[in-house]
Structures are given as structure tokens and as C-alpha cells.
mmCIF file of N, CA and C in Angstrom:
data_model
loop_
_atom_site.group_PDB
_atom_site.id
_atom_site.type_symbol
_atom_site.label_atom_id
_atom_site.label_comp_id
_atom_site.label_asym_id
_atom_site.label_seq_id
_atom_site.Cartn_x
_atom_site.Cartn_y
_atom_site.Cartn_z
ATOM 1 N N GLY A 1 14.020 -7.008 59.316
ATOM 2 C CA GLY A 1 14.513 -6.785 60.639
ATOM 3 C C GLY A 1 16.024 -6.949 60.689
ATOM 4 N N TRP A 2 16.558 -6.687 61.827
ATOM 5 C CA TRP A 2 18.000 -6.759 61.976
ATOM 6 C C TRP A 2 18.474 -8.116 62.472
ATOM 7 N N LEU A 3 17.531 -9.028 62.817
ATOM 8 C CA LEU A 3 17.921 -10.377 63.218
ATOM 9 C C LEU A 3 17.652 -11.338 62.075
ATOM 10 N N ASP A 4 18.507 -12.347 61.952
ATOM 11 C CA ASP A 4 18.291 -13.364 60.944
ATOM 12 C C ASP A 4 17.026 -14.147 61.256
ATOM 13 N N GLU A 5 16.337 -14.600 60.199
ATOM 14 C CA GLU A 5 15.160 -15.431 60.389
ATOM 15 C C GLU A 5 15.574 -16.685 61.165
ATOM 16 N N GLY A 6 14.774 -17.062 62.124
ATOM 17 C CA GLY A 6 15.089 -18.235 62.924
ATOM 18 C C GLY A 6 15.929 -17.945 64.151
ATOM 19 N N TYR A 7 16.415 -16.694 64.303
ATOM 20 C CA TYR A 7 17.185 -16.353 65.496
ATOM 21 C C TYR A 7 16.261 -16.477 66.700
ATOM 22 N N PRO A 8 16.677 -17.183 67.744
ATOM 23 C CA PRO A 8 15.758 -17.418 68.872
ATOM 24 C C PRO A 8 15.503 -16.143 69.679
ATOM 25 N N PHE A 9 14.292 -16.040 70.180
ATOM 26 C CA PHE A 9 13.917 -14.923 71.041
ATOM 27 C C PHE A 9 14.727 -14.993 72.328
ATOM 28 N N ALA A 10 15.174 -13.860 72.816
ATOM 29 C CA ALA A 10 15.888 -13.806 74.082
ATOM 30 C C ALA A 10 15.496 -12.539 74.831
ATOM 31 N N MET A 11 15.287 -12.682 76.120
ATOM 32 C CA MET A 11 15.021 -11.555 76.999
ATOM 33 C C MET A 11 16.073 -11.644 78.098
ATOM 34 N N ARG A 12 16.869 -10.568 78.247
ATOM 35 C CA ARG A 12 17.969 -10.592 79.214
ATOM 36 C C ARG A 12 18.125 -9.229 79.885
ATOM 37 N N PHE A 13 18.562 -9.259 81.142
ATOM 38 C CA PHE A 13 18.991 -8.036 81.798
ATOM 39 C C PHE A 13 19.850 -8.376 83.004
ATOM 40 N N VAL A 14 20.672 -7.435 83.385
ATOM 41 C CA VAL A 14 21.440 -7.502 84.628
ATOM 42 C C VAL A 14 21.215 -6.169 85.328
ATOM 43 N N ALA A 15 20.824 -6.230 86.596
ATOM 44 C CA ALA A 15 20.623 -5.017 87.379
ATOM 45 C C ALA A 15 21.513 -5.096 88.608
ATOM 46 N N ASN A 16 22.338 -4.074 88.791
ATOM 47 C CA ASN A 16 23.234 -4.016 89.947
ATOM 48 C C ASN A 16 22.638 -3.083 90.995
ATOM 49 N N PHE A 17 22.435 -3.624 92.179
ATOM 50 C CA PHE A 17 21.897 -2.858 93.290
ATOM 51 C C PHE A 17 22.983 -2.668 94.346
ATOM 52 N N GLU A 18 22.659 -1.967 95.394
ATOM 53 C CA GLU A 18 23.647 -1.679 96.434
ATOM 54 C C GLU A 18 24.207 -2.951 97.063
ATOM 55 N N ASN A 19 23.341 -3.941 97.304
ATOM 56 C CA ASN A 19 23.774 -5.145 98.006
ATOM 57 C C ASN A 19 23.555 -6.435 97.233
ATOM 58 N N ALA A 20 23.169 -6.336 95.969
ATOM 59 C CA ALA A 20 22.907 -7.555 95.202
ATOM 60 C C ALA A 20 22.899 -7.259 93.714
ATOM 61 N N THR A 21 23.049 -8.311 92.934
ATOM 62 C CA THR A 21 22.938 -8.235 91.481
ATOM 63 C C THR A 21 21.885 -9.235 91.035
ATOM 64 N N VAL A 22 20.968 -8.791 90.172
ATOM 65 C CA VAL A 22 19.932 -9.644 89.610
ATOM 66 C C VAL A 22 20.294 -9.897 88.162
ATOM 67 N N ASP A 23 20.296 -11.165 87.766
ATOM 68 C CA ASP A 23 20.675 -11.569 86.415
ATOM 69 C C ASP A 23 19.549 -12.427 85.849
ATOM 70 N N TYR A 24 18.893 -11.923 84.800
ATOM 71 C CA TYR A 24 17.796 -12.656 84.168
ATOM 72 C C TYR A 24 18.164 -12.947 82.727
ATOM 73 N N ASP A 25 17.953 -14.188 82.312
ATOM 74 C CA ASP A 25 18.197 -14.602 80.926
ATOM 75 C C ASP A 25 17.234 -15.742 80.623
ATOM 76 N N CYS A 26 16.224 -15.480 79.801
ATOM 77 C CA CYS A 26 15.194 -16.485 79.545
ATOM 78 C C CYS A 26 15.717 -17.693 78.768
ATOM 79 N N THR A 27 16.941 -17.625 78.256
ATOM 80 C CA THR A 27 17.487 -18.759 77.508
ATOM 81 C C THR A 27 18.163 -19.783 78.414
ATOM 82 N N ARG A 28 18.313 -19.471 79.716
ATOM 83 C CA ARG A 28 18.917 -20.410 80.666
ATOM 84 C C ARG A 28 17.849 -21.286 81.300
ATOM 85 N N ASP A 29 18.263 -22.451 81.809
ATOM 86 C CA ASP A 29 17.327 -23.308 82.546
ATOM 87 C C ASP A 29 16.838 -22.605 83.805
ATOM 88 N N ASP A 30 17.744 -22.047 84.585
ATOM 89 C CA ASP A 30 17.384 -21.254 85.758
ATOM 90 C C ASP A 30 17.559 -19.797 85.354
ATOM 91 N N ASP A 31 16.451 -19.204 84.876
ATOM 92 C CA ASP A 31 16.586 -17.905 84.217
ATOM 93 C C ASP A 31 16.769 -16.719 85.150
ATOM 94 N N LEU A 32 16.368 -16.828 86.424
ATOM 95 C CA LEU A 32 16.536 -15.717 87.356
ATOM 96 C C LEU A 32 17.546 -16.099 88.432
ATOM 97 N N GLN A 33 18.586 -15.282 88.547
ATOM 98 C CA GLN A 33 19.626 -15.509 89.543
ATOM 99 C C GLN A 33 19.873 -14.204 90.290
ATOM 100 N N VAL A 34 20.050 -14.321 91.592
ATOM 101 C CA VAL A 34 20.352 -13.160 92.424
ATOM 102 C C VAL A 34 21.617 -13.478 93.219
ATOM 103 N N PHE A 35 22.555 -12.551 93.175
ATOM 104 C CA PHE A 35 23.835 -12.718 93.855
ATOM 105 C C PHE A 35 24.041 -11.584 94.851
ATOM 106 N N ALA A 36 24.614 -11.925 96.006
ATOM 107 C CA ALA A 36 25.082 -10.931 96.971
ATOM 108 C C ALA A 36 26.546 -11.255 97.187
ATOM 109 N N GLY A 37 27.412 -10.441 96.622
ATOM 110 C CA GLY A 37 28.835 -10.764 96.634
ATOM 111 C C GLY A 37 29.036 -12.044 95.842
ATOM 112 N N GLU A 38 29.702 -13.015 96.428
ATOM 113 C CA GLU A 38 29.918 -14.289 95.744
ATOM 114 C C GLU A 38 28.848 -15.319 96.072
ATOM 115 N N ASP A 39 27.905 -14.970 96.947
ATOM 116 C CA ASP A 39 26.834 -15.890 97.329
ATOM 117 C C ASP A 39 25.669 -15.789 96.357
ATOM 118 N N GLN A 40 25.237 -16.939 95.852
ATOM 119 C CA GLN A 40 24.063 -16.962 94.988
ATOM 120 C C GLN A 40 22.848 -17.201 95.869
ATOM 121 N N LEU A 41 21.953 -16.210 95.930
ATOM 122 C CA LEU A 41 20.795 -16.266 96.811
ATOM 123 C C LEU A 41 19.592 -16.915 96.158
ATOM 124 N N VAL A 42 19.425 -16.702 94.856
ATOM 125 C CA VAL A 42 18.263 -17.207 94.124
ATOM 126 C C VAL A 42 18.742 -17.787 92.817
ATOM 127 N N ASN A 43 18.152 -18.913 92.450
ATOM 128 C CA ASN A 43 18.461 -19.562 91.183
ATOM 129 C C ASN A 43 17.216 -20.361 90.791
ATOM 130 N N ILE A 44 16.293 -19.713 90.062
ATOM 131 C CA ILE A 44 15.009 -20.360 89.776
ATOM 132 C C ILE A 44 14.611 -20.210 88.319
ATOM 133 N N LYS A 45 13.687 -21.041 87.898
ATOM 134 C CA LYS A 45 13.073 -20.951 86.579
ATOM 135 C C LYS A 45 11.715 -20.297 86.762
ATOM 136 N N LEU A 46 11.492 -19.186 86.093
ATOM 137 C CA LEU A 46 10.203 -18.508 86.156
ATOM 138 C C LEU A 46 9.258 -19.117 85.124
ATOM 139 N N GLU A 47 7.972 -19.045 85.401
ATOM 140 C CA GLU A 47 6.973 -19.530 84.453
ATOM 141 C C GLU A 47 6.719 -18.460 83.396
ATOM 142 N N GLY A 48 6.767 -18.826 82.131
ATOM 143 C CA GLY A 48 6.520 -17.884 81.050
ATOM 144 C C GLY A 48 7.633 -16.861 80.953
ATOM 145 N N ASP A 49 7.334 -15.719 80.338
ATOM 146 C CA ASP A 49 8.291 -14.634 80.242
ATOM 147 C C ASP A 49 7.590 -13.336 80.592
ATOM 148 N N GLY A 50 8.330 -12.262 80.660
ATOM 149 C CA GLY A 50 7.753 -10.978 81.053
ATOM 150 C C GLY A 50 6.638 -10.514 80.137
ATOM 151 N N TYR A 51 6.781 -10.770 78.854
ATOM 152 C CA TYR A 51 5.744 -10.355 77.913
ATOM 153 C C TYR A 51 4.477 -11.172 78.098
ATOM 154 N N GLN A 52 4.610 -12.464 78.338
ATOM 155 C CA GLN A 52 3.448 -13.333 78.507
ATOM 156 C C GLN A 52 2.579 -12.845 79.659
ATOM 157 N N ALA A 53 3.192 -12.571 80.802
ATOM 158 C CA ALA A 53 2.436 -12.111 81.966
ATOM 159 C C ALA A 53 1.778 -10.758 81.684
ATOM 160 N N GLU A 54 2.493 -9.872 81.004
ATOM 161 C CA GLU A 54 1.953 -8.548 80.683
ATOM 162 C C GLU A 54 0.748 -8.657 79.748
ATOM 163 N N ILE A 55 0.856 -9.499 78.739
ATOM 164 C CA ILE A 55 -0.238 -9.682 77.778
ATOM 165 C C ILE A 55 -1.449 -10.324 78.451
ATOM 166 N N GLU A 56 -1.215 -11.346 79.286
ATOM 167 C CA GLU A 56 -2.322 -11.992 79.998
ATOM 168 C C GLU A 56 -3.036 -10.999 80.905
ATOM 169 N N TYR A 57 -2.288 -10.156 81.592
ATOM 170 C CA TYR A 57 -2.892 -9.143 82.457
ATOM 171 C C TYR A 57 -3.738 -8.171 81.636
ATOM 172 N N PHE A 58 -3.208 -7.711 80.500
ATOM 173 C CA PHE A 58 -3.958 -6.785 79.650
ATOM 174 C C PHE A 58 -5.245 -7.426 79.136
ATOM 175 N N ILE A 59 -5.168 -8.681 78.725
ATOM 176 C CA ILE A 59 -6.365 -9.387 78.229
ATOM 177 C C ILE A 59 -7.424 -9.468 79.331
ATOM 178 N N GLU A 60 -7.013 -9.756 80.567
ATOM 179 C CA GLU A 60 -7.955 -9.809 81.680
ATOM 180 C C GLU A 60 -8.602 -8.444 81.915
ATOM 181 N N CYS A 61 -7.826 -7.374 81.801
ATOM 182 C CA CYS A 61 -8.389 -6.027 81.953
ATOM 183 C C CYS A 61 -9.448 -5.762 80.889
ATOM 184 N N VAL A 62 -9.159 -6.142 79.658
ATOM 185 C CA VAL A 62 -10.118 -5.936 78.564
ATOM 186 C C VAL A 62 -11.362 -6.782 78.792
ATOM 187 N N LYS A 63 -11.181 -8.060 79.134
ATOM 188 C CA LYS A 63 -12.327 -8.952 79.385
ATOM 189 C C LYS A 63 -13.227 -8.416 80.482
ATOM 190 N N ASN A 64 -12.617 -7.898 81.572
ATOM 191 C CA ASN A 64 -13.373 -7.429 82.728
ATOM 192 C C ASN A 64 -13.799 -5.974 82.622
ATOM 193 N N GLY A 65 -13.318 -5.284 81.598
ATOM 194 C CA GLY A 65 -13.654 -3.876 81.436
ATOM 195 C C GLY A 65 -13.046 -2.992 82.515
ATOM 196 N N THR A 66 -11.900 -3.410 83.060
ATOM 197 C CA THR A 66 -11.258 -2.637 84.116
ATOM 198 C C THR A 66 -9.985 -1.988 83.587
ATOM 199 N N PRO A 67 -9.728 -0.752 83.986
ATOM 200 C CA PRO A 67 -8.484 -0.111 83.544
ATOM 201 C C PRO A 67 -7.278 -0.759 84.221
ATOM 202 N N PRO A 68 -6.156 -0.830 83.524
ATOM 203 C CA PRO A 68 -4.960 -1.415 84.134
ATOM 204 C C PRO A 68 -4.454 -0.545 85.277
ATOM 205 N N THR A 69 -3.972 -1.196 86.322
ATOM 206 C CA THR A 69 -3.371 -0.473 87.435
ATOM 207 C C THR A 69 -1.878 -0.720 87.494
ATOM 208 N N ARG A 70 -1.381 -1.680 86.714
ATOM 209 C CA ARG A 70 0.056 -1.952 86.592
ATOM 210 C C ARG A 70 0.464 -1.576 85.181
ATOM 211 N N VAL A 71 1.575 -0.948 85.036
ATOM 212 C CA VAL A 71 2.096 -0.524 83.742
ATOM 213 C C VAL A 71 0.982 0.184 82.963
ATOM 214 N N THR A 72 0.637 1.344 83.457
ATOM 215 C CA THR A 72 -0.456 2.137 82.893
ATOM 216 C C THR A 72 0.011 2.901 81.658
ATOM 217 N N PRO A 73 -0.929 3.466 80.897
ATOM 218 C CA PRO A 73 -0.522 4.327 79.774
ATOM 219 C C PRO A 73 0.379 5.473 80.239
ATOM 220 N N GLU A 74 0.152 5.971 81.448
ATOM 221 C CA GLU A 74 1.001 7.032 81.988
ATOM 222 C C GLU A 74 2.431 6.524 82.217
ATOM 223 N N ASP A 75 2.555 5.272 82.647
ATOM 224 C CA ASP A 75 3.881 4.668 82.808
ATOM 225 C C ASP A 75 4.597 4.565 81.461
ATOM 226 N N ALA A 76 3.848 4.174 80.426
ATOM 227 C CA ALA A 76 4.431 4.067 79.088
ATOM 228 C C ALA A 76 4.914 5.434 78.607
ATOM 229 N N LEU A 77 4.108 6.475 78.836
ATOM 230 C CA LEU A 77 4.497 7.824 78.447
ATOM 231 C C LEU A 77 5.759 8.262 79.190
ATOM 232 N N ALA A 78 5.836 7.962 80.475
ATOM 233 C CA ALA A 78 7.029 8.319 81.256
ATOM 234 C C ALA A 78 8.259 7.615 80.693
ATOM 235 N N SER A 79 8.122 6.348 80.300
ATOM 236 C CA SER A 79 9.251 5.605 79.711
ATOM 237 C C SER A 79 9.723 6.244 78.412
ATOM 238 N N ILE A 80 8.782 6.668 77.590
ATOM 239 C CA ILE A 80 9.141 7.329 76.328
ATOM 240 C C ILE A 80 9.861 8.643 76.609
ATOM 241 N N ARG A 81 9.364 9.398 77.585
ATOM 242 C CA ARG A 81 10.022 10.671 77.938
ATOM 243 C C ARG A 81 11.449 10.434 78.421
ATOM 244 N N ILE A 82 11.659 9.388 79.207
ATOM 245 C CA ILE A 82 13.003 9.068 79.685
ATOM 246 C C ILE A 82 13.913 8.709 78.515
ATOM 247 N N ALA A 83 13.429 7.854 77.605
ATOM 248 C CA ALA A 83 14.244 7.452 76.454
ATOM 249 C C ALA A 83 14.582 8.653 75.574
ATOM 250 N N GLU A 84 13.618 9.544 75.366
ATOM 251 C CA GLU A 84 13.878 10.744 74.563
ATOM 252 C C GLU A 84 14.891 11.657 75.261
ATOM 253 N N ALA A 85 14.788 11.791 76.576
ATOM 254 C CA ALA A 85 15.746 12.621 77.325
ATOM 255 C C ALA A 85 17.144 12.009 77.251
ATOM 256 N N GLU A 86 17.239 10.694 77.320
ATOM 257 C CA GLU A 86 18.540 10.025 77.181
ATOM 258 C C GLU A 86 19.159 10.337 75.825
ATOM 259 N N ALA A 87 18.347 10.243 74.769
ATOM 260 C CA ALA A 87 18.851 10.517 73.420
ATOM 261 C C ALA A 87 19.315 11.964 73.292
ATOM 262 N N ARG A 88 18.528 12.917 73.840
ATOM 263 C CA ARG A 88 18.930 14.336 73.797
ATOM 264 C C ARG A 88 20.213 14.563 74.576
ATOM 265 N N SER A 89 20.351 13.888 75.713
ATOM 266 C CA SER A 89 21.548 14.029 76.522
ATOM 267 C C SER A 89 22.779 13.516 75.774
ATOM 268 N N ILE A 90 22.627 12.394 75.093
ATOM 269 C CA ILE A 90 23.734 11.848 74.306
ATOM 270 C C ILE A 90 24.107 12.802 73.180
ATOM 271 N N GLU A 91 23.093 13.339 72.501
ATOM 272 C CA GLU A 91 23.352 14.247 71.367
ATOM 273 C C GLU A 91 24.001 15.549 71.813
ATOM 274 N N THR A 92 23.573 16.082 72.949
ATOM 275 C CA THR A 92 24.044 17.406 73.365
ATOM 276 C C THR A 92 25.153 17.368 74.395
ATOM 277 N N GLY A 93 25.328 16.229 75.064
ATOM 278 C CA GLY A 93 26.317 16.144 76.141
ATOM 279 C C GLY A 93 25.868 16.873 77.394
ATOM 280 N N GLN A 94 24.595 17.227 77.466
ATOM 281 C CA GLN A 94 24.050 17.970 78.605
ATOM 282 C C GLN A 94 23.173 17.076 79.464
ATOM 283 N N VAL A 95 23.005 17.487 80.708
ATOM 284 C CA VAL A 95 22.044 16.831 81.597
ATOM 285 C C VAL A 95 20.665 17.318 81.198
ATOM 286 N N ILE A 96 19.745 16.393 80.984
ATOM 287 C CA ILE A 96 18.363 16.733 80.614
ATOM 288 C C ILE A 96 17.486 16.400 81.818
ATOM 289 N N ARG A 97 16.789 17.401 82.304
ATOM 290 C CA ARG A 97 15.886 17.198 83.443
ATOM 291 C C ARG A 97 14.485 16.874 82.939
ATOM 292 N N ILE A 98 13.866 15.947 83.613
ATOM 293 C CA ILE A 98 12.508 15.528 83.254
ATOM 294 C C ILE A 98 11.562 16.000 84.344
ATOM 295 N N GLU A 99 10.519 16.657 83.941
ATOM 296 C CA GLU A 99 9.515 17.147 84.916
ATOM 297 C C GLU A 99 8.551 16.072 85.264
#
């Protein structure tokens, strides 16, 4: 892999919205922070991580024999199509439309 053995797992993102910024970093004590301008609106520690909740949900679907209604196979396919369109756009310098 490209990470050294023993490198700690980290999940991070920053999302900028019209009226707020969400900053998540699982390596912090208060991993989820929400800011509106200079005001910090949220500063909390979430239980587990995004993967843990996703895996637990999938296991429950399998145990109960119910199809997933959150993050469906169709959602995964749409994500792959978006990533492929991004790569084509970078390679060609063109806008790629997704149907």
C-alpha cells in the first residue's frame, strides 16, 4: 500500500455550504464541527465512524433478509459513474454530462 505500516486510520472531510461549513475529522476529540461564519454551531464527538455504521446496517439487512434502502447498489453505481466522468473531464478538459 501507499501508507506506512502502523499509520493510523483517518477519515476527514470539509464541506462548504451556502451558510455553513461542516468539518469532520475522526482523529479529533470533537470530530464533527459546524461553523456559520465565525460562530461554531456544533462541536461533538460522534459514536463510531462512518464505516462502522454502514457495515452494521448492511449486516442487519443480511440478517433480516431485507434489501438496503440506504446507500443502495444503484447509489454505488451512480458514484462510480460520477468518478469516471470526473476522470474523463480531467483528461479531456471537457464538461462530461451524466444521464
